[in-house]
């Protein structure tokens, strides 16, 4: 892997391109809530010259936390895109200005889908960890998401200035909990209030933070402290050995005992990082402005450009795999990964351009709608501000104005390009509640507002209860729905009353069973006839619904197979226990019959519904409830009260870990029992404990609780 100088740039770059692909980095900052993502991003923006005053989360002045709700709560709710430039002073890319497109992602579990959408379009990621807490539950989720989309990453162990900070403990956590091949790139000099400098293991140099420089720009070169020389030798040798697994030239030199140059070493780390099998770790304290510049150097030196990654895969209209590589001169193709309603300019569609050049005023084709959309404006985002541009190129992240019928996950491409890129996946909502406007006059406004918000956020769903006429909103947690209600009030001027939150239960089956469905109507005019026989069986957890056509001899004609399947899928939306969606089962369509004249698609769809309901009722149906993975961080003196309370909530304790007089309790707890837990945990610990939770899995509801759920469910099927 050689360094690309300007005279060796790829032909994929357009002559008009401001920053070549080789010197472009699309990265995300992701982590558990309160690990310091936004503070890290704010420091990056300052050091790269985007802002001239550092914003602070606790003061509500963070640039990337630009929503009112974010500034009030001190958390990130929506991912913010921002572009900046950085020139590293050392290594293979020294003195070359790079463009870094950064997305600061939310840390709260309720907005985890926002992280997923961002990671889908990024080339690399900075995973931020707390030096005190190490790897936390949401850190694990983010890590899994990055692995799912093959995103290379580096780790930043933040808050090295905090009491209880343990850099090496965090590195061990990365290895043990995440299975990462993690190696320090720098060693911290001191910890907690004595965190005073860092040692670069690659160049074997040390520096001290200049405490007289309030902005943290200056560092003073110092000799490596005598007491740390053995550690430096040990960790450098381990780093060199790890990198040699990915670079044959380094491996030869390492085995021969020859010197590896700094430039060779850094290119080897880059190759290892891009392989997805290596993670370099950097210590620092974003709040105290320590280590952030070294993090920026690592982003430039070690994270990939768009050209370093494999071609993006998609499907053509025939369902065949298609690959596209970054190339400014190719036909354009981009993925819409986020929508946002702006009060001034209307709908903003955030896109990642994978290939080609998109110009202002050009027309793009949407394969989902089979319609063309005109691009009236193109903008490069600077958090809540934006710069208009006339064109964007392969590898760019920008916002488009003017496209109308576009949703998250849509491909926008040239009309001659037969391509659909894989969209980011979204988890199903776990909680719902009813909302009603306080006045009749607000009815239209609430419908418009909810429609707009569900368009922006695929994890937010709006339905109408057919029996009661109530509007039901569903999302990923209490905070998620609270933010939705708040945005209705602030952005759409609608005050709404809400009902009690409802759990998104699921149903499944426990054994095999046969089912038969007949739909026969003979009442004047043309009759209706559909007949299907099926067998159902449990499927593996997480496999969803599989329907297999095993009809032989044409007892059900081919044209009626799909309507039968559609009927089975429709029946699965309302189970036989309490009316909740049915998951993880397999269906075999094995027999049936038809009528030459009276059979129709509608008749076979109804037969599919009846057959599925019949089979499910015989297959020992069970009700499943969402179970959360909960992690509570508490001073040790409140450990007993916290555990006792979790047990009362039907929780199962999974582990306890002590770090610096703080106990970390992990447990699986049913979501049903966790409402209002934020208040309860504060009360139990006199405000000193904190917690996080994320959806884990579904489990069968205990018999003692089942009756109550069925009786109170608004979805329950009518009892005859």
XYZ file of C-alpha atoms in Angstrom:
720
model
C 0.000 0.000 0.000
C 1.870 3.039 -1.287
C 1.218 6.671 -0.477
C -0.531 8.447 -3.301
C 0.967 11.772 -4.260
C -0.791 14.289 -6.513
C 1.019 13.033 -9.624
C -0.147 9.465 -8.936
C -3.862 10.128 -8.331
C -6.402 7.650 -9.642
C -8.122 8.299 -12.977
C -11.393 7.950 -11.035
C -10.916 11.597 -9.972
C -12.531 14.302 -12.095
C -10.226 17.231 -13.062
C -12.779 19.581 -11.427
C -12.640 17.776 -8.124
C -11.611 19.990 -5.208
C -10.284 17.144 -2.985
C -9.209 13.833 -4.599
C -10.839 10.580 -3.514
C -7.535 9.393 -2.038
C -7.567 12.311 0.399
C -11.220 12.006 1.424
C -12.332 10.351 4.686
C -16.000 9.625 5.457
C -16.152 8.779 9.136
C -18.648 8.462 11.960
C -18.163 9.188 15.650
C -20.108 6.548 17.563
C -20.331 5.302 21.142
C -22.410 4.650 24.234
C -24.360 7.610 25.582
C -22.197 10.031 27.590
C -18.878 8.565 26.388
C -18.020 11.952 24.890
C -18.796 11.660 21.160
C -20.171 15.152 20.713
C -17.432 16.782 22.820
C -14.842 14.926 20.710
C -16.544 16.164 17.524
C -16.610 19.756 18.841
C -12.858 19.622 19.500
C -12.269 18.233 15.999
C -14.255 21.128 14.493
C -12.175 23.629 16.432
C -8.799 22.132 15.544
C -9.796 21.852 11.863
C -10.881 25.495 11.742
C -14.629 24.933 11.151
C -15.509 26.816 14.346
C -13.501 29.428 16.205
C -15.028 28.728 19.599
C -15.445 25.292 21.099
C -19.047 24.349 21.817
C -19.852 22.510 25.047
C -22.588 19.900 25.470
C -23.221 20.856 29.118
C -23.693 24.494 28.108
C -26.017 23.625 25.214
C -23.656 25.214 22.684
C -22.445 22.148 20.766
C -22.518 22.804 17.005
C -23.601 19.278 16.094
C -26.334 19.231 18.756
C -28.381 21.825 16.913
C -31.939 20.687 17.718
C -33.574 22.469 20.677
C -34.305 19.096 22.307
C -30.630 18.094 22.028
C -29.390 21.268 23.663
C -31.935 21.041 26.468
C -31.198 17.386 27.279
C -27.449 17.332 26.555
C -27.778 14.284 24.280
C -27.522 13.684 20.543
C -30.850 12.698 18.963
C -30.221 13.019 15.255
C -26.993 12.397 13.382
C -25.320 15.600 12.202
C -23.144 15.732 9.075
C -20.263 18.153 8.850
C -17.213 18.622 6.613
C -13.775 19.768 7.743
C -10.129 19.626 6.622
C -6.994 18.324 8.364
C -3.332 18.230 7.443
C -1.208 15.838 9.469
C 2.394 16.827 10.161
C 3.890 13.326 10.218
C 3.570 9.959 8.518
C 2.994 8.984 4.907
C 0.308 11.619 4.349
C 2.256 14.490 5.926
C 1.521 17.987 4.577
C -1.419 16.788 2.411
C -4.731 18.437 3.297
C -7.503 15.856 3.664
C -11.254 16.413 3.661
C -12.986 14.661 6.549
C -16.775 14.269 6.365
C -17.941 13.505 9.900
C -21.261 12.203 11.149
C -21.796 12.589 14.916
C -24.261 9.846 15.813
C -26.629 9.456 18.809
C -25.608 7.276 21.763
C -29.032 6.702 23.350
C -30.499 3.286 22.531
C -33.826 4.813 21.412
C -31.995 6.329 18.431
C -29.796 3.353 17.542
C -31.369 3.135 14.064
C -29.939 6.600 13.370
C -26.484 5.120 14.015
C -27.245 2.176 11.727
C -28.291 4.476 8.869
C -25.096 6.485 9.259
C -22.757 3.487 9.417
C -24.329 2.106 6.234
C -22.849 4.988 4.219
C -19.540 5.545 6.040
C -16.084 4.288 5.121
C -14.610 4.334 8.620
C -15.545 5.016 12.234
C -14.080 6.362 15.450
C -15.490 4.362 18.346
C -15.332 6.429 21.538
C -15.079 4.648 24.904
C -15.067 5.966 28.452
C -11.749 5.262 30.218
C -13.644 4.607 33.471
C -16.600 2.492 32.263
C -14.844 0.754 29.333
C -17.143 -1.113 26.954
C -20.819 -0.372 27.755
C -23.994 -1.938 26.287
C -24.589 0.619 23.548
C -20.878 0.418 22.662
C -21.466 -3.262 21.897
C -24.469 -2.436 19.710
C -22.538 0.183 17.751
C -19.635 -2.246 17.329
C -21.969 -4.953 15.972
C -23.495 -2.439 13.534
C -20.040 -1.411 12.293
C -19.104 -5.068 11.838
C -22.364 -5.719 9.962
C -21.513 -3.028 7.373
C -17.755 -3.895 7.280
C -16.687 -0.488 8.594
C -12.992 -0.261 9.628
C -12.532 1.563 12.923
C -10.099 3.051 15.402
C -10.831 3.443 19.114
C -10.525 6.609 21.198
C -10.425 5.968 24.966
C -11.815 9.248 26.258
C -12.042 10.794 29.742
C -8.491 9.838 30.743
C -8.658 12.773 33.189
C -11.542 11.233 35.191
C -11.125 9.529 38.566
C -10.874 5.775 37.980
C -9.585 6.108 34.386
C -7.885 2.910 33.257
C -6.564 2.929 29.673
C -5.250 -0.642 29.710
C -8.468 -1.890 31.329
C -10.424 -0.321 28.437
C -8.116 -2.017 25.891
C -8.691 -5.366 27.666
C -12.443 -4.675 27.572
C -12.247 -4.172 23.799
C -10.552 -7.535 23.453
C -12.750 -9.478 25.866
C -16.205 -7.994 25.310
C -15.960 -7.087 21.625
C -13.469 -9.706 20.445
C -11.388 -6.909 18.898
C -7.722 -7.313 17.992
C -7.032 -4.069 19.859
C -3.546 -2.562 20.294
C -2.488 0.811 21.743
C -0.971 3.231 19.206
C -0.042 5.603 22.048
C 0.585 5.068 25.754
C -0.761 7.652 28.212
C 1.687 9.317 30.567
C -0.180 9.266 33.858
C -3.930 9.016 34.416
C -6.765 10.872 36.135
C -5.563 14.368 37.184
C -1.971 13.277 36.378
C -2.719 12.554 32.693
C 0.000 14.809 31.319
C 1.207 13.443 27.965
C 1.429 10.555 25.493
C 4.050 8.284 23.960
C 3.809 7.487 20.240
C 4.648 3.759 19.938
C 5.246 3.996 16.189
C 7.852 6.770 16.236
C 9.014 6.080 19.835
C 8.657 9.726 20.771
C 6.950 11.380 23.728
C 5.263 14.701 24.285
C 3.715 16.597 27.155
C 0.550 18.697 27.009
C 1.311 22.394 27.437
C -0.866 23.283 30.428
C -0.347 27.009 29.764
C -2.163 26.627 26.402
C -5.874 26.668 27.271
C -6.910 25.562 23.768
C -4.714 22.462 23.815
C -3.002 23.269 20.520
C 0.601 23.087 21.729
C 2.537 20.055 22.884
C 6.102 19.887 24.198
C 8.459 17.130 23.007
C 10.070 15.296 25.939
C 12.266 12.222 26.386
C 10.411 8.973 27.101
C 10.156 8.702 30.925
C 12.674 6.181 32.275
C 9.971 4.319 34.238
C 7.978 3.690 31.052
C 10.740 2.459 28.724
C 10.040 -1.235 29.423
C 6.296 -0.740 28.756
C 7.057 1.127 25.530
C 9.296 -1.720 24.320
C 6.677 -4.353 25.275
C 3.675 -2.645 23.675
C 5.608 -1.538 20.572
C 6.803 -5.085 19.984
C 3.229 -6.416 20.395
C 1.964 -3.758 17.948
C 4.683 -4.592 15.401
C 3.933 -8.316 15.701
C 0.191 -7.699 15.213
C 0.765 -5.516 12.129
C 3.198 -8.031 10.601
C 0.225 -10.433 10.198
C -1.167 -8.048 7.564
C 1.999 -6.884 5.788
C 4.524 -9.372 4.349
C 7.350 -6.816 4.068
C 7.002 -5.861 7.734
C 6.750 -9.545 8.681
C 10.075 -10.286 6.922
C 11.818 -7.380 8.622
C 10.297 -8.237 12.008
C 11.414 -11.874 11.833
C 14.879 -10.850 10.637
C 15.212 -8.303 13.440
C 15.575 -5.459 10.937
C 14.399 -1.901 11.537
C 10.938 -0.945 10.241
C 10.723 2.724 9.224
C 7.990 4.946 10.686
C 6.402 5.335 7.257
C 6.374 1.545 6.657
C 4.951 0.982 10.139
C 2.109 3.460 9.595
C 1.239 2.029 6.185
C 1.182 -1.421 7.796
C -1.232 -0.187 10.513
C -3.383 1.318 7.757
C -3.481 -1.994 5.881
C -4.317 -3.874 9.109
C -7.116 -1.420 10.019
C -8.725 -1.603 6.567
C -8.682 -5.422 6.783
C -11.260 -5.127 9.636
C -9.097 -7.454 11.762
C -7.185 -4.800 13.722
C -8.139 -1.825 15.910
C -5.654 0.848 16.950
C -6.389 2.532 20.303
C -5.621 6.147 21.265
C -5.989 7.638 24.791
C -7.185 11.180 25.406
C -9.526 13.589 27.101
C -11.700 15.535 24.690
C -13.089 17.777 27.427
C -9.568 18.732 28.570
C -8.486 19.090 24.905
C -5.884 16.325 25.121
C -5.158 13.789 22.373
C -7.733 14.969 19.799
C -5.103 16.105 17.255
C -3.460 12.686 17.442
C -6.877 11.172 16.794
C -7.204 13.329 13.661
C -3.759 12.172 12.523
C -4.930 8.570 12.972
C -8.116 9.229 10.940
C -6.007 10.499 8.016
C -3.259 7.867 8.302
C -5.261 4.729 9.143
C -8.915 4.988 8.073
C -9.785 4.237 4.430
C -10.569 6.527 1.527
C -13.514 5.504 -0.701
C -10.980 3.912 -3.083
C -9.568 1.616 -0.374
C -12.807 -0.303 0.072
C -14.360 -3.064 -2.052
C -16.919 -1.981 -4.706
C -20.430 -1.312 -3.420
C -22.874 -4.139 -4.152
C -26.457 -3.773 -5.376
C -29.088 -5.618 -7.388
C -30.442 -5.000 -10.873
C -34.116 -5.386 -11.849
C -33.545 -9.118 -12.462
C -32.284 -9.593 -8.912
C -28.700 -10.155 -10.076
C -25.717 -8.776 -8.160
C -24.150 -5.591 -9.544
C -20.979 -3.817 -8.342
C -20.056 -0.140 -8.609
C -16.745 1.502 -7.763
C -16.045 5.205 -7.054
C -15.484 7.009 -10.366
C -16.400 10.632 -11.071
C -16.846 9.982 -14.802
C -19.263 7.034 -14.362
C -23.074 7.251 -14.361
C -24.143 8.595 -10.944
C -25.530 6.397 -8.152
C -26.260 7.490 -4.585
C -28.050 6.160 -1.491
C -30.535 8.264 0.516
C -29.748 7.486 4.157
C -31.597 10.224 6.037
C -34.507 12.631 5.598
C -35.028 15.881 7.441
C -37.800 18.461 7.266
C -36.376 21.957 7.281
C -38.800 24.808 8.085
C -37.147 27.070 5.475
C -36.221 24.873 2.514
C -38.552 21.872 2.935
C -37.414 18.259 2.676
C -33.658 17.648 2.921
C -32.528 14.260 1.619
C -29.058 13.272 2.801
C -27.213 11.130 0.276
C -23.911 9.346 -0.067
C -22.656 9.458 -3.640
C -20.999 6.130 -4.491
C -20.089 6.807 -8.095
C -20.459 9.508 -10.745
C -21.059 13.244 -10.478
C -24.404 14.825 -9.540
C -24.985 18.404 -10.704
C -27.470 21.004 -9.562
C -30.520 20.873 -11.858
C -29.855 17.291 -12.983
C -32.460 14.512 -12.960
C -32.076 11.286 -10.964
C -34.097 8.082 -11.278
C -35.616 6.280 -8.262
C -35.888 2.521 -9.056
C -38.369 1.986 -6.185
C -40.968 4.434 -7.512
C -39.815 4.164 -11.153
C -39.983 7.946 -11.305
C -37.424 10.629 -12.016
C -36.671 13.381 -9.510
C -35.114 16.781 -10.242
C -32.271 18.030 -8.039
C -33.017 21.730 -7.519
C -30.238 22.362 -4.934
C -27.153 20.604 -3.583
C -25.695 21.463 -0.195
C -22.683 20.468 1.855
C -23.698 20.434 5.485
C -22.022 22.212 8.369
C -24.286 20.828 11.135
C -27.142 23.377 11.193
C -25.650 25.618 8.492
C -25.076 24.691 4.849
C -23.118 25.745 1.791
C -24.709 25.569 -1.649
C -22.577 23.770 -4.267
C -23.054 23.226 -8.001
C -21.930 19.585 -8.062
C -20.917 16.672 -5.859
C -18.674 13.755 -6.743
C -18.131 10.114 -5.896
C -17.410 9.657 -2.184
C -19.203 12.874 -1.144
C -21.907 13.170 1.514
C -24.375 15.994 0.932
C -28.008 17.070 1.132
C -30.360 17.303 -1.853
C -33.393 19.593 -2.145
C -36.157 19.174 -4.688
C -36.621 15.398 -4.715
C -40.126 14.600 -3.471
C -41.089 10.931 -3.393
C -37.968 9.619 -1.646
C -37.686 7.585 1.574
C -34.727 6.369 3.621
C -32.912 3.600 1.789
C -33.870 4.676 -1.747
C -31.293 4.558 -4.520
C -31.007 7.671 -6.717
C -29.173 7.021 -9.962
C -28.926 7.646 -13.687
C -31.997 6.409 -15.589
C -29.745 4.131 -17.671
C -28.271 2.520 -14.550
C -30.275 -0.546 -13.522
C -29.304 -0.625 -9.856
C -30.754 -0.750 -6.336
C -28.269 -0.410 -3.482
C -28.960 -2.340 -0.277
C -30.773 -0.032 2.175
C -29.884 0.162 5.879
C -32.025 -2.110 8.032
C -34.271 -0.810 10.814
C -35.377 -2.630 13.967
C -39.078 -2.989 14.730
C -40.610 -0.636 17.328
C -40.908 -1.996 20.877
C -43.351 0.498 22.385
C -46.523 2.260 21.257
C -49.098 4.723 22.575
C -52.188 6.531 21.366
C -52.080 10.265 20.558
C -54.964 12.619 20.023
C -54.952 16.368 19.312
C -56.441 18.497 22.073
C -58.701 20.323 19.597
C -60.561 19.289 16.446
C -58.798 22.072 14.558
C -55.470 20.323 15.142
C -56.568 17.020 13.554
C -55.231 17.856 10.107
C -52.007 19.349 11.499
C -51.260 16.251 13.605
C -51.800 13.948 10.616
C -49.445 16.047 8.497
C -46.859 16.255 11.287
C -46.893 12.527 12.075
C -46.672 11.700 8.360
C -43.640 13.948 7.984
C -41.919 12.523 11.075
C -42.518 8.877 10.066
C -41.073 9.696 6.654
C -37.874 10.940 8.334
C -37.544 8.063 10.782
C -38.165 4.447 9.656
C -38.304 3.256 13.298
C -41.252 5.565 14.004
C -44.561 4.142 12.794
C -48.077 5.598 12.687
C -51.212 3.446 12.423
C -54.922 3.804 13.111
C -56.800 1.382 15.372
C -59.679 0.288 13.136
C -61.968 -0.477 16.081
C -61.466 2.688 18.143
C -60.281 5.116 15.460
C -57.315 6.074 17.692
C -54.021 7.169 16.164
C -51.258 4.853 17.425
C -47.590 5.881 17.334
C -44.828 3.321 17.842
C -41.104 3.746 18.410
C -37.952 2.450 20.105
C -38.555 3.676 23.646
C -40.159 6.226 25.974
C -37.628 8.937 25.103
C -38.119 8.364 21.373
C -41.892 8.942 21.640
C -41.388 11.860 24.036
C -39.158 13.578 21.444
C -41.786 12.925 18.740
C -44.489 14.585 20.859
C -42.158 17.489 21.605
C -41.395 17.968 17.891
C -45.146 17.909 17.098
C -45.581 20.809 19.491
C -42.512 22.841 18.427
C -42.430 22.267 14.686
C -46.099 21.707 13.845
C -47.733 23.717 16.700
C -49.886 20.747 17.781
C -50.654 19.919 21.394
C -51.514 16.261 21.824
C -52.758 14.044 24.631
C -51.166 10.622 24.844
C -52.374 7.314 26.211
C -50.457 4.871 28.374
C -47.451 3.296 26.590
C -48.118 -0.192 25.189
C -45.600 -2.983 24.706
C -44.968 -4.368 21.215
C -45.502 -8.043 22.019
C -44.987 -10.779 19.441
C -46.431 -14.261 18.985
C -44.947 -17.487 17.687
C -45.749 -21.196 17.551
C -44.245 -24.044 19.565
C -44.994 -27.127 17.412
C -45.951 -28.376 13.949
C -49.565 -28.313 12.820
C -51.680 -28.557 9.676
C -54.196 -25.969 8.616
C -56.880 -25.782 5.949
C -58.613 -22.769 4.515
C -61.600 -22.644 2.161
C -63.250 -19.558 0.769
C -66.477 -20.334 -1.068
C -69.165 -17.803 -2.097
C -72.149 -18.703 -4.276
C -74.582 -15.833 -3.952
C -75.621 -14.555 -7.363
C -73.290 -13.691 -10.246
C -69.811 -15.149 -10.376
C -68.872 -17.275 -7.374
C -65.635 -17.347 -5.404
C -63.569 -20.463 -4.707
C -60.161 -20.832 -3.064
C -58.806 -23.792 -1.118
C -55.364 -24.195 0.485
C -53.819 -26.765 2.846
C -50.656 -25.832 4.728
C -48.282 -27.149 7.354
C -46.610 -24.770 9.850
C -43.570 -25.383 12.044
C -41.374 -23.262 14.330
C -38.442 -21.495 12.657
C -35.072 -20.579 14.148
C -35.057 -17.439 16.325
C -34.509 -14.357 14.195
C -35.175 -16.175 10.905
C -38.579 -14.537 10.475
C -41.286 -16.029 8.264
C -40.455 -18.464 5.460
C -43.132 -19.701 3.045
C -42.341 -22.674 0.775
C -44.421 -23.684 -2.232
C -44.566 -27.505 -2.285
C -47.544 -27.850 -4.613
C -47.223 -30.641 -7.178
C -49.505 -31.518 -10.046
C -50.992 -28.019 -10.301
C -53.682 -28.561 -7.654
C -53.234 -24.830 -7.029
C -52.333 -23.038 -10.298
C -49.130 -21.010 -10.274
C -50.950 -17.657 -10.544
C -52.739 -18.322 -7.226
C -49.618 -19.242 -5.212
C -48.572 -15.632 -4.574
C -52.071 -14.521 -3.389
C -52.072 -17.537 -1.040
C -48.694 -16.441 0.344
C -49.966 -12.861 0.677
C -52.916 -14.176 2.691
C -50.608 -16.117 5.016
C -48.452 -12.999 5.537
C -51.545 -10.893 6.258
C -52.754 -13.448 8.807
C -49.362 -13.260 10.544
C -49.988 -9.576 11.370
C -52.595 -10.587 13.937
C -51.892 -13.719 15.972
C -54.484 -15.922 17.644
C -53.343 -15.370 21.270
C -53.616 -11.608 21.686
C -53.619 -10.234 18.150
C -49.914 -9.389 17.933
C -47.673 -10.091 14.894
C -46.458 -13.680 14.600
C -42.710 -14.226 14.064
C -40.246 -17.039 13.367
C -42.349 -19.726 11.724
C -42.116 -21.720 8.508
C -45.058 -22.513 6.221
C -45.298 -25.301 3.641
C -48.128 -24.969 1.094
C -48.807 -28.662 0.456
C -52.267 -29.068 -1.093
C -55.456 -27.365 -2.205
C -57.941 -27.193 -5.050
C -59.400 -24.685 -7.473
C -62.437 -24.069 -9.668
C -62.006 -23.384 -13.366
C -64.504 -20.522 -13.342
C -64.936 -19.303 -9.765
C -61.322 -19.208 -8.499
C -59.656 -15.798 -8.186
C -56.666 -14.155 -6.536
C -58.906 -12.694 -3.834
C -60.415 -16.124 -3.062
C -56.973 -17.717 -2.624
C -55.767 -14.810 -0.507
C -58.724 -15.414 1.835
C -58.010 -19.177 1.778
C -54.399 -18.387 2.802
C -55.657 -16.262 5.721
C -58.065 -18.971 6.922
C -55.470 -21.756 6.570
C -52.860 -19.766 8.533
C -55.297 -18.923 11.348
C -56.384 -22.579 11.516
C -52.803 -23.878 11.666
C -51.617 -21.295 14.207
C -54.444 -22.147 16.595
C -53.370 -25.826 16.548
C -49.611 -25.141 16.784
C -49.449 -24.262 20.518
C -49.246 -20.499 19.985
C -47.287 -18.518 22.596
C -46.992 -14.834 23.440
C -43.507 -13.289 23.476
C -42.422 -10.124 25.274
C -39.437 -7.878 24.496
C -36.594 -8.309 26.973
C -34.060 -5.516 27.504
C -30.402 -5.752 28.337
C -30.005 -3.367 31.267
C -26.750 -2.070 32.702
C -26.830 -0.105 35.967
C -23.741 1.760 37.198
C -24.047 2.439 40.926
C -21.870 3.237 43.951
C -21.240 -0.039 45.801
C -23.327 0.970 48.847
C -26.523 0.891 46.730
C -25.735 -2.390 44.975
C -28.131 -4.447 47.128
C -31.088 -2.098 46.594
C -30.491 -2.004 42.818
C -30.295 -5.803 42.501
C -33.359 -6.306 44.716
C -35.330 -3.853 42.579
C -34.287 -5.566 39.323
C -35.369 -8.929 40.755
C -38.797 -7.471 41.620
C -39.072 -6.404 37.941
C -38.649 -10.043 36.832
C -35.031 -9.307 35.942
C -32.302 -11.977 35.668
C -28.923 -10.760 36.879
C -26.200 -11.645 34.350
C -23.131 -10.250 36.033
C -21.575 -7.764 38.430
C -18.314 -5.960 37.916
C -16.541 -3.507 40.205
C -14.411 -0.610 38.974
C -13.110 2.178 41.228
C -15.766 1.810 44.010
C -18.472 1.605 41.389
C -20.483 -1.555 40.721
C -21.781 -2.329 37.221
C -24.807 -4.647 37.255
C -26.018 -6.236 34.006
C -29.384 -7.956 33.744
C -32.090 -9.063 31.322
C -35.374 -7.398 32.267
C -38.796 -7.464 30.525
C -39.587 -4.095 28.972
C -43.051 -4.155 30.568
C -41.514 -3.629 34.018
C -39.076 -0.859 33.032
C -41.450 2.088 32.612
C -40.456 4.916 34.898
C -37.172 3.225 35.820
C -35.189 6.441 35.323
C -36.997 8.011 38.310
C -36.853 4.836 40.432
C -33.123 4.255 39.984
C -32.388 7.860 40.978
C -34.549 7.489 44.071
C -32.896 4.183 45.112
C -29.400 5.647 44.846
C -30.022 9.241 45.948
C -29.357 10.331 42.368
C -25.925 8.677 42.113
C -26.711 5.666 39.881
C -27.219 5.718 36.135
C -28.441 3.109 33.718
C -28.724 2.221 30.057
C -30.784 -0.364 28.264
C -31.197 -1.773 24.775
C -33.515 -4.352 23.177
C -32.020 -7.837 23.488
C -34.483 -10.574 22.534
C -38.033 -11.905 22.934
C -39.054 -14.452 25.577
C -42.267 -16.314 26.323
C -44.581 -14.459 28.667
C -45.072 -16.292 32.017
C -48.465 -17.942 32.405
C -49.406 -15.762 35.391
C -49.075 -12.578 33.324
C -50.472 -13.909 30.048
C -54.133 -13.663 31.058
C -53.798 -10.009 32.069
C -52.095 -9.069 28.796
C -54.705 -10.857 26.677
C -57.584 -9.259 28.588
C -56.184 -5.749 28.267
C -54.899 -6.002 24.691
C -56.700 -3.766 22.202
C -55.399 -6.088 19.460
C -56.876 -9.262 20.939
C -59.102 -11.185 18.551
C -62.806 -11.223 19.345
C -63.832 -14.099 21.623
C -66.762 -16.093 20.296
